[in-house]
Amino acid sequence: MAANTDANTEANATQVSRPSNSPARTMQSGVWPDLPAALSEQAVLPEHADYWRLRSSYMRVGTPGVVLRPRHEDEVALAIGYAGTVRGELGTAVPFSVRSGGHGISGSSTNTDGIVLDLSHLRDIELLDVQAGTFRVGAGATWGDVAAVLTPHDLALSTGNFGDTGVGGLATAGGVGYLARSQGLTIDHVQRVKLATADGRVRWVDAHHEPDLFWAVRGGATQVGIALEFEITAPRLHSSSGDAAIIHQHIQYQVSDLPAFTEAWGDWIRAAPREAESFLMIQPAGNGRAVVEARNVWANDDTDAAIPTLQAAESLGRVLGNQAQICSYPAIIPTPRQQHTGQQRIQMRDVLVDRADAELGAALAASLTHSATLLTELRALGGAVSDVDALATAWAGRHQEVLAATWVHPRDIAAIDASFAPIQALGTGMYGAYSSDTRPSAAQLTWPGETGRKLRAVTEQADPDLLFDQGLHLRATPTQ
Ligand SMILES: Cc1cc2nc3c(=O)[nH]c(=O)nc-3n(C[C@H](O)[C@H](O)[C@H](O)COP(=O)(O)OP(=O)(O)OC[C@H]3O[C@@H](n4cnc5c(N)ncnc54)[C@H](O)[C@@H]3O)c2cc1C
């Protein structure tokens, strides 16, 4: 996703205003319980010089009452205990947000007048076994940081298309990246997770230790608890340079018949070897036409093997521009390390769709005619994503061929829904973390059927008082 920078961060900071009875004030005046001494040192209140840097996420301007910045797991446990005490005394309406990279699309990693637990101090990355590709990473690191550490060892992990995205949010939610067809989702490579639950306990969970929690934290996002560290195995790319090299092809098409183009793109990527991945960004260009930007990735630098597939991509439509290059994996996931000021003021919607065909193309075309629609995206799934059983993790959507998403002007909810309605109608699943929609219907689509039943049962045990009920949450919905 392209970043829309709000350079005037200082001006943004001066906009802080809060009602006189807000928790931030009541904390100072003694209505909030006192912070434990160990947390006070790292607590950032609105009058603190660092507050303007920490209050917002990428998608939302926040005005939390306090930002807590734990340096290690004991302080996380204290913070969870403190949040429980505050909510016990002042009511569960006091929001509690967990933040790793701050790129969450629903904006739930900040809040108004609540507590934000910011994990950015937990950002160590350690290669445990270079040969096996195993590394340990703190939730507060970014995927750009991870790629920089892995690349010199010819290792690359499918994460997202933007390096500033946080490890904690993405590695608990899914992870649909440029290497998805060859490697699967990010969560498919997670071996162990150090997890803090609502009772303040911190422990490693994996396939043998509390396997239900391990199942749920891979796709169930924040509902299970707070992931503090991950052990992950990154695949080796087998590039000739020994530097995680890939082939990146960027094509711009002018398209006058989006259903025919989508059908052709679907046929092409379905038949392509798994090394090929394709992301499309589709924008209206007037008179019923669209401009389509394709970012195609071949997951190594074997040009002989790649050329037939990349050449075939050039015949999918009228090509306005075409470039292909061999580059290292980090080169295609920009990591600008932006200050978060709520700068990306759009709404997003997504669904998983069974088949990339003319019917989907017609739905994209219909969505693009709506005045609220900015652009639509398609990301090819299948390949290694579909190798994993739908019940093996809490990410249920293993059979669908494509993720379809729309960027929408932040207007009223009716306009946003109307803009996405044609595509929504084809959805048989959803990637909850790639959407601003946190309504019960979104949770049901993200965690349908048996996945939803199991996730609900696990989280009822792990978080009985819904401490982590921020944003998309299954238990806001009736039992299916
Ligand atoms: C510019 C941009 C590009 C993106 N590109 C991709 C992409 O290519 N592929 C893809 O799969 N997704 C993509 N996403 C979506 C992104 O992966 C999710 O929004 C993810 O949750 C962000 O993680 P974060 O740590 O940065 O978010 P944060 O804003 O810090 O957190 C978002 C939410 O995740 C949960 N959470 C955060 N940290 C933890 C933790 N340690 N333990 C448990 N729960 C936690 C909380 O509910 C929190 O509210 C993109 C988002 C943006 C804004």
mmCIF file of C-alpha atoms and ligand atoms in Angstrom, residues 1 58-59 98-105 108-109 119 139 159-162 164-170 172-173 175-177 221-222 225-227 279 379 431 433-434 470, ligand 1:
data_model
loop_
_atom_site.group_PDB
_atom_site.id
_atom_site.type_symbol
_atom_site.label_atom_id
_atom_site.label_comp_id
_atom_site.label_asym_id
_atom_site.label_seq_id
_atom_site.Cartn_x
_atom_site.Cartn_y
_atom_site.Cartn_z
ATOM 1 C CA MET A 1 0.000 0.000 0.000
ATOM 2 C CA TYR A 58 -0.759 5.020 10.699
ATOM 3 C CA MET A 59 -4.496 5.040 10.029
ATOM 4 C CA VAL A 98 -2.068 -3.324 21.766
ATOM 5 C CA ARG A 99 0.389 -1.834 19.285
ATOM 6 C CA SER A 100 3.386 -3.386 17.561
ATOM 7 C CA GLY A 101 4.140 -1.553 14.292
ATOM 8 C CA GLY A 102 1.090 0.742 14.344
ATOM 9 C CA HIS A 103 0.003 -0.232 10.807
ATOM 10 C CA GLY A 104 -3.275 -1.828 11.778
ATOM 11 C CA ILE A 105 -5.933 -0.898 9.253
ATOM 12 C CA SER A 108 -7.471 -0.282 16.898
ATOM 13 C CA SER A 109 -3.865 0.103 18.028
ATOM 14 C CA LEU A 119 5.620 -2.852 22.151
ATOM 15 C CA ALA A 139 6.756 -8.128 18.229
ATOM 16 C CA THR A 159 5.369 -10.933 4.966
ATOM 17 C CA GLY A 160 3.695 -7.860 3.513
ATOM 18 C CA ASN A 161 4.390 -5.381 0.751
ATOM 19 C CA PHE A 162 5.405 -2.616 3.165
ATOM 20 C CA ASP A 164 7.090 -0.504 8.164
ATOM 21 C CA THR A 165 4.343 -3.004 9.050
ATOM 22 C CA GLY A 166 4.865 -4.477 12.510
ATOM 23 C CA VAL A 167 5.828 -8.060 13.268
ATOM 24 C CA GLY A 168 3.277 -8.447 16.091
ATOM 25 C CA GLY A 169 0.146 -7.425 14.194
ATOM 26 C CA LEU A 170 0.908 -9.245 10.953
ATOM 27 C CA THR A 172 -0.770 -12.984 14.505
ATOM 28 C CA ALA A 173 -3.215 -12.038 11.731
ATOM 29 C CA GLY A 175 0.576 -12.194 6.265
ATOM 30 C CA VAL A 176 -0.175 -12.066 2.523
ATOM 31 C CA GLY A 177 3.060 -11.053 0.823
ATOM 32 C CA ALA A 221 -4.983 -11.823 15.920
ATOM 33 C CA THR A 222 -5.161 -10.092 19.267
ATOM 34 C CA GLY A 225 -3.431 -12.398 24.076
ATOM 35 C CA ILE A 226 -0.307 -10.412 23.324
ATOM 36 C CA ALA A 227 2.444 -12.026 21.275
ATOM 37 C CA PHE A 279 -0.485 -8.135 -7.019
ATOM 38 C CA ARG A 379 -3.583 -10.432 -4.720
ATOM 39 C CA TYR A 431 -8.648 -11.222 5.834
ATOM 40 C CA ALA A 433 -6.421 -7.376 9.300
ATOM 41 C CA TYR A 434 -6.679 -5.930 5.781
ATOM 42 C CA GLN A 470 -10.465 -3.955 20.475
HETATM 43 C C1 LIG B 1 0.524 0.327 4.512
HETATM 44 C C2 LIG B 1 0.032 -1.041 4.867
HETATM 45 C C3 LIG B 1 0.395 -2.119 4.083
HETATM 46 C C4 LIG B 1 -0.021 -3.401 4.426
HETATM 47 N N1 LIG B 1 0.349 -4.444 3.625
HETATM 48 C C5 LIG B 1 0.024 -5.696 4.002
HETATM 49 C C6 LIG B 1 0.462 -6.809 3.232
HETATM 50 O O1 LIG B 1 1.109 -6.659 2.220
HETATM 51 N N2 LIG B 1 0.110 -8.049 3.651
HETATM 52 C C7 LIG B 1 -0.613 -8.248 4.786
HETATM 53 O O2 LIG B 1 -0.860 -9.398 5.151
HETATM 54 N N3 LIG B 1 -1.069 -7.210 5.521
HETATM 55 C C8 LIG B 1 -0.772 -5.955 5.153
HETATM 56 N N4 LIG B 1 -1.222 -4.898 5.888
HETATM 57 C C9 LIG B 1 -2.095 -5.161 7.033
HETATM 58 C C10 LIG B 1 -1.251 -5.397 8.262
HETATM 59 O O3 LIG B 1 -0.538 -6.585 8.143
HETATM 60 C C11 LIG B 1 -2.113 -5.542 9.494
HETATM 61 O O4 LIG B 1 -2.880 -4.403 9.633
HETATM 62 C C12 LIG B 1 -1.283 -5.793 10.743
HETATM 63 O O5 LIG B 1 -2.150 -6.076 11.804
HETATM 64 C C13 LIG B 1 -0.425 -4.608 11.108
HETATM 65 O O6 LIG B 1 0.473 -4.972 12.115
HETATM 66 P P1 LIG B 1 1.126 -3.847 13.049
HETATM 67 O O7 LIG B 1 1.856 -4.538 14.131
HETATM 68 O O8 LIG B 1 1.874 -2.851 12.226
HETATM 69 O O9 LIG B 1 -0.198 -3.153 13.544
HETATM 70 P P2 LIG B 1 -0.654 -2.443 14.886
HETATM 71 O O10 LIG B 1 -1.404 -1.237 14.432
HETATM 72 O O11 LIG B 1 0.443 -2.259 15.837
HETATM 73 O O12 LIG B 1 -1.664 -3.502 15.451
HETATM 74 C C14 LIG B 1 -2.858 -3.799 14.766
HETATM 75 C C15 LIG B 1 -3.679 -4.721 15.624
HETATM 76 O O13 LIG B 1 -3.017 -5.983 15.678
HETATM 77 C C16 LIG B 1 -3.117 -6.522 16.976
HETATM 78 N N5 LIG B 1 -1.755 -6.668 17.514
HETATM 79 C C17 LIG B 1 -0.713 -5.828 17.339
HETATM 80 N N6 LIG B 1 0.362 -6.299 17.938
HETATM 81 C C18 LIG B 1 0.011 -7.458 18.509
HETATM 82 C C19 LIG B 1 0.707 -8.409 19.289
HETATM 83 N N7 LIG B 1 2.004 -8.259 19.569
HETATM 84 N N8 LIG B 1 0.047 -9.495 19.745
HETATM 85 C C20 LIG B 1 -1.273 -9.676 19.451
HETATM 86 N N9 LIG B 1 -1.980 -8.802 18.705
HETATM 87 C C21 LIG B 1 -1.343 -7.700 18.237
HETATM 88 C C22 LIG B 1 -3.956 -5.563 17.788
HETATM 89 O O14 LIG B 1 -5.311 -5.931 17.695
HETATM 90 C C23 LIG B 1 -3.787 -4.276 17.077
HETATM 91 O O15 LIG B 1 -4.864 -3.424 17.280
HETATM 92 C C24 LIG B 1 -0.842 -3.595 5.568
HETATM 93 C C25 LIG B 1 -1.232 -2.494 6.337
HETATM 94 C C26 LIG B 1 -0.810 -1.226 5.977
HETATM 95 C C27 LIG B 1 -1.272 -0.051 6.782
#
